[in-house]
Amino acid sequence: RRLRINFSAQQQSTLEAMFAQNRYPDADTRDRLAQSLGVAESRVIVWFQNKRARSRRQ
């Protein structure tokens, strides 16, 4: 099992801004975003999945 990572406030705001533009980023966009944030692309994928699920619940 992977260790849970907490995104910094800066990383969180970047992810939120990207989510506001596009809820379903393509692979290239996810890769560039992951590189700019310094995290694995899989973490970005999971963040978007969780964010979409949270937004549907509200």
C-alpha angles and dihedrals in degrees: 000000000000123000114252113252124205117214117228119244090258093050090047093052091049091051092046092051091050091047090053089055098042128004092193109043117189123242094265093051092047091050093050091046092050091050093049091049094044095235135113117275089237089064090053091049091052092046091055092046091051093044092052090049092049092048091051091053093057 
